[in-house]
Short mmCIF file of C-alpha atoms in Angstrom, two decimals:
data_model
loop_
_atom_site.label_atom_id
_atom_site.label_comp_id
_atom_site.label_asym_id
_atom_site.label_seq_id
_atom_site.Cartn_x
_atom_site.Cartn_y
_atom_site.Cartn_z
CA LEU A 1151 99.68 128.68 102.40
CA HIS A 1152 101.63 129.16 105.66
CA LEU A 1153 100.41 125.77 106.92
CA SER A 1154 101.46 124.15 103.66
CA ILE A 1155 104.96 125.66 103.85
CA ARG A 1156 105.35 124.63 107.48
CA ARG A 1157 104.25 121.08 106.68
CA GLN A 1158 106.76 120.87 103.83
CA ARG A 1159 109.54 122.01 106.16
CA GLN A 1160 108.53 119.41 108.72
CA MET A 1161 108.58 116.72 106.04
CA CYS A 1162 112.06 117.78 104.91
CA ILE A 1163 113.32 117.52 108.48
CA ARG A 1164 111.74 114.10 108.96
CA ASP A 1165 113.28 112.89 105.71
CA ARG A 1166 116.69 113.29 107.33
CA GLU A 1167 115.70 111.44 110.48
CA SER A 1168 115.83 107.72 111.04
CA PRO A 1169 112.53 105.83 111.59
CA GLN A 1170 111.07 106.45 115.02
CA GLU A 1171 112.10 103.91 117.61
CA HIS A 1172 109.06 104.57 119.74
CA THR A 1173 105.77 104.52 117.89
CA LYS A 1174 102.15 104.01 118.84
CA GLY A 1175 102.19 100.58 117.20
CA THR A 1176 101.52 99.42 113.67
CA ALA A 1177 98.45 100.05 111.55
CA LEU A 1178 97.36 97.85 108.66
CA ILE A 1179 95.32 99.76 106.08
CA THR A 1180 93.71 97.73 103.32
CA GLY A 1181 93.56 99.59 100.03
CA GLY A 1182 95.98 102.11 101.49
CA ALA A 1183 97.69 103.16 98.26
CA VAL A 1184 95.07 105.42 96.74
CA ARG A 1185 92.27 107.84 97.48
CA LEU A 1186 90.71 107.74 100.96
CA GLY A 1187 92.79 104.76 102.04
CA LYS A 1188 95.98 106.66 101.27
CA ALA A 1189 94.78 109.75 103.15
CA MET A 1190 94.07 107.68 106.26
CA MET A 1191 97.36 105.82 105.90
CA LEU A 1192 99.29 109.08 105.80
CA GLY A 1193 97.29 110.40 108.75
CA LEU A 1194 98.27 107.38 110.82
CA ALA A 1195 101.91 107.72 109.77
CA GLU A 1196 101.91 111.37 110.77
CA ALA A 1197 100.36 110.40 114.11
CA GLY A 1198 103.32 108.11 114.80
CA TYR A 1199 102.17 104.65 113.69
CA ARG A 1200 104.27 102.25 111.68
CA VAL A 1201 102.35 101.44 108.53
CA ALA A 1202 101.55 98.15 106.83
CA LEU A 1203 100.26 99.34 103.47
CA HIS A 1204 98.13 96.78 101.67
CA TYR A 1205 97.44 96.97 97.96
CA HIS A 1206 96.31 94.66 95.19
CA SER A 1207 96.98 96.10 91.74
CA SER A 1208 98.12 99.66 92.52
CA GLN A 1209 101.81 98.86 92.88
CA ALA A 1210 103.20 102.11 91.49
CA ALA A 1211 100.85 104.18 93.63
CA ALA A 1212 101.71 102.05 96.68
CA ILE A 1213 105.44 102.63 96.24
CA GLU A 1214 104.89 106.37 95.99
CA ALA A 1215 102.51 106.40 98.98
CA ALA A 1216 105.02 104.47 101.08
CA GLU A 1217 107.68 107.08 100.44
CA GLU A 1218 105.28 109.79 101.57
CA ALA A 1219 104.58 107.84 104.77
CA ARG A 1220 108.28 107.35 105.49
CA ALA A 1221 108.77 111.11 105.25
CA PHE A 1222 107.04 111.28 108.64
CA GLY A 1223 109.89 109.27 110.16
CA VAL A 1224 108.06 105.97 110.53
CA GLU A 1225 108.49 102.56 108.94
CA CYS A 1226 106.19 101.66 106.08
CA GLU A 1227 106.16 98.27 104.37
CA LEU A 1228 104.13 97.16 101.36
CA PHE A 1229 101.93 94.08 101.47
CA PRO A 1230 100.57 93.04 98.06
CA PHE A 1231 97.62 90.71 98.57
CA ASP A 1232 94.54 89.66 96.60
CA LEU A 1233 91.80 89.88 99.19
CA VAL A 1234 89.13 88.54 96.84
CA GLY A 1235 91.07 85.66 95.34
CA ALA A 1236 92.87 84.52 98.50
CA ALA A 1237 91.81 81.22 100.03
CA ASN A 1238 92.28 82.68 103.51
CA VAL A 1239 92.48 86.43 104.16
CA ALA A 1240 93.89 85.67 107.62
CA ASP A 1241 97.20 85.09 105.81
CA LEU A 1242 97.51 88.86 105.40
CA ILE A 1243 97.27 89.37 109.16
CA ASP A 1244 99.93 86.68 109.66
CA GLN A 1245 102.25 88.34 107.14
CA VAL A 1246 101.91 91.73 108.79
CA ARG A 1247 102.25 90.34 112.32
CA SER A 1248 105.43 88.53 111.25
CA ARG A 1249 106.97 91.80 110.07
CA PHE A 1250 105.41 94.05 112.71
CA PRO A 1251 104.80 92.16 115.98
CA ASP A 1252 103.21 95.30 117.48
CA LEU A 1253 100.32 95.36 114.96
CA ASN A 1254 97.46 96.94 116.89
CA VAL A 1255 95.28 98.77 114.36
CA LEU A 1256 93.28 97.41 111.43
CA VAL A 1257 91.57 99.79 109.01
CA ASN A 1258 89.24 98.00 106.60
CA SER A 1259 89.26 100.50 103.76
CA ALA A 1260 89.49 98.39 100.59
CA SER A 1261 86.15 98.23 98.82
CA VAL A 1262 84.45 97.96 95.46
CA TYR A 1263 81.73 100.30 94.24
CA ASP A 1264 79.62 99.14 91.30
CA PRO A 1265 76.37 100.99 90.62
CA ALA A 1266 73.36 98.99 89.48
CA PRO A 1267 69.63 99.16 90.26
CA ILE A 1268 67.92 96.06 91.65
CA LEU A 1269 66.57 95.04 88.26
CA ALA A 1270 70.04 95.17 86.72
CA THR A 1271 71.91 93.37 89.53
CA ASP A 1272 73.03 89.83 88.73
CA PRO A 1273 74.42 87.21 91.14
CA ALA A 1274 78.02 87.93 90.14
CA LEU A 1275 77.74 91.64 90.91
CA LEU A 1276 76.03 90.99 94.25
CA ALA A 1277 78.66 88.42 95.22
CA LYS A 1278 81.48 90.79 94.25
CA GLN A 1279 80.14 93.59 96.46
CA PHE A 1280 79.58 91.35 99.47
CA LYS A 1281 82.92 89.59 99.09
CA LEU A 1282 85.15 92.65 99.36
CA ASN A 1283 82.87 95.06 101.23
CA PHE A 1284 81.61 92.68 103.90
CA GLU A 1285 83.14 89.18 103.95
CA VAL A 1286 86.76 90.35 103.75
CA PRO A 1287 86.47 92.89 106.62
CA TYR A 1288 84.57 90.29 108.65
CA PHE A 1289 87.31 87.68 108.43
CA LEU A 1290 90.18 90.17 108.64
CA THR A 1291 88.66 91.46 111.87
CA GLN A 1292 88.32 87.90 113.13
CA ALA A 1293 91.96 87.09 112.34
CA PHE A 1294 93.15 90.39 113.78
CA ALA A 1295 91.20 89.81 117.01
CA ARG A 1296 92.59 86.31 117.38
CA SER A 1297 96.15 87.57 116.90
CA ILE A 1298 95.61 90.30 119.48
CA GLN A 1299 94.23 87.83 122.01
CA ALA A 1300 97.09 85.41 121.35
CA ILE A 1301 99.66 87.94 122.51
CA GLY A 1302 97.55 89.43 125.30
CA ALA A 1303 97.47 92.90 123.77
CA THR A 1304 94.80 95.44 122.88
CA GLY A 1305 93.86 96.87 119.50
CA SER A 1306 91.48 98.85 117.38
CA VAL A 1307 89.45 98.10 114.25
CA VAL A 1308 88.04 100.83 112.01
CA ASN A 1309 85.56 99.87 109.29
CA ILE A 1310 84.98 102.34 106.47
CA LEU A 1311 81.27 102.54 105.73
CA ASP A 1312 79.40 105.12 103.64
CA SER A 1313 77.05 107.96 104.50
CA LYS A 1314 74.66 106.55 101.89
CA ILE A 1315 73.75 103.65 104.19
CA GLY A 1316 71.41 106.08 105.95
CA SER A 1317 69.21 106.14 102.86
CA ASN A 1318 68.28 103.74 100.11
CA HIS A 1319 69.59 104.67 96.67
CA TYR A 1320 68.17 101.87 94.56
CA HIS A 1321 70.83 102.32 91.87
CA TYR A 1322 73.49 101.15 94.38
CA SER A 1323 71.51 98.33 95.94
CA ALA A 1324 74.23 95.64 96.09
CA TYR A 1325 76.89 98.06 97.27
CA LEU A 1326 74.69 99.63 99.94
CA LEU A 1327 73.46 96.28 101.23
CA SER A 1328 77.07 95.15 101.66
CA LYS A 1329 77.94 98.34 103.56
CA LYS A 1330 74.78 98.07 105.68
CA ALA A 1331 75.84 94.55 106.61
CA LEU A 1332 79.30 95.85 107.52
CA ALA A 1333 77.73 98.54 109.69
CA GLU A 1334 75.73 95.95 111.63
CA PHE A 1335 78.79 93.76 111.98
CA THR A 1336 80.69 96.75 113.36
CA LYS A 1337 78.09 97.12 116.13
CA MET A 1338 78.20 93.40 116.92
CA ALA A 1339 82.00 93.31 117.00
CA ALA A 1340 82.11 96.41 119.21
CA ILE A 1341 80.14 94.48 121.82
CA GLU A 1342 81.73 91.05 121.45
CA LEU A 1343 85.37 92.09 121.18
CA ALA A 1344 85.36 94.77 123.88
CA PRO A 1345 87.27 95.73 125.93
CA THR A 1346 90.31 94.13 124.32
CA ILE A 1347 89.50 95.55 120.90
CA ARG A 1348 87.68 98.78 120.12
CA THR A 1349 85.63 98.52 116.94
CA ASN A 1350 84.35 101.62 115.18
CA GLY A 1351 82.89 102.60 111.83
CA ILE A 1352 83.30 105.79 109.83
CA SER A 1353 80.70 106.81 107.23
CA PRO A 1354 82.27 109.40 104.91
CA GLY A 1355 80.25 111.44 102.50
CA VAL A 1356 81.44 112.40 99.02
CA ILE A 1357 85.22 112.84 99.03
CA LEU A 1358 86.94 114.85 96.29
CA PRO A 1359 90.15 113.38 94.81
#
């Protein structure tokens, strides 16, 4: 209770302050308007990062989340973008870099989670899981790395995995295969992109709303 009261007081004080002139850089969080993505977005804002908050359909939630981020005294801009339907996801990196030249963190949080056993998985479901859970982070990381190299800076990529990749739950086969692929990509990128870019993965367990 005391921690909650103290945090509320800190937020009230920050509400009256102008955005920080000196931050740690800018973090792009995909799917940053709701659930785990929002929690990480707010954590980065509290740590002193400007925030590029990506969302697709959760506009109302994104607007509310952005206000919460700004309460920490940092800038937060919204970037609506259809990661699945876009012809080139690198456009999102370009948009963010244009607004925030100091973009130095990419958190690949946006994902889709459709349960289905192997015998019930059709090509459309498999493609959907791999598109958003693996292909999008792959090419966002690529575009982010290229933009970092172009300006001679350093950066960090964080891929959100799942603790379930350590086991094989057949009723989530397509989802888990896409996250397993992302985990292997994370290891490969950590080697290839170092030392300019640090690449890490986080495998959360069950998270309550």
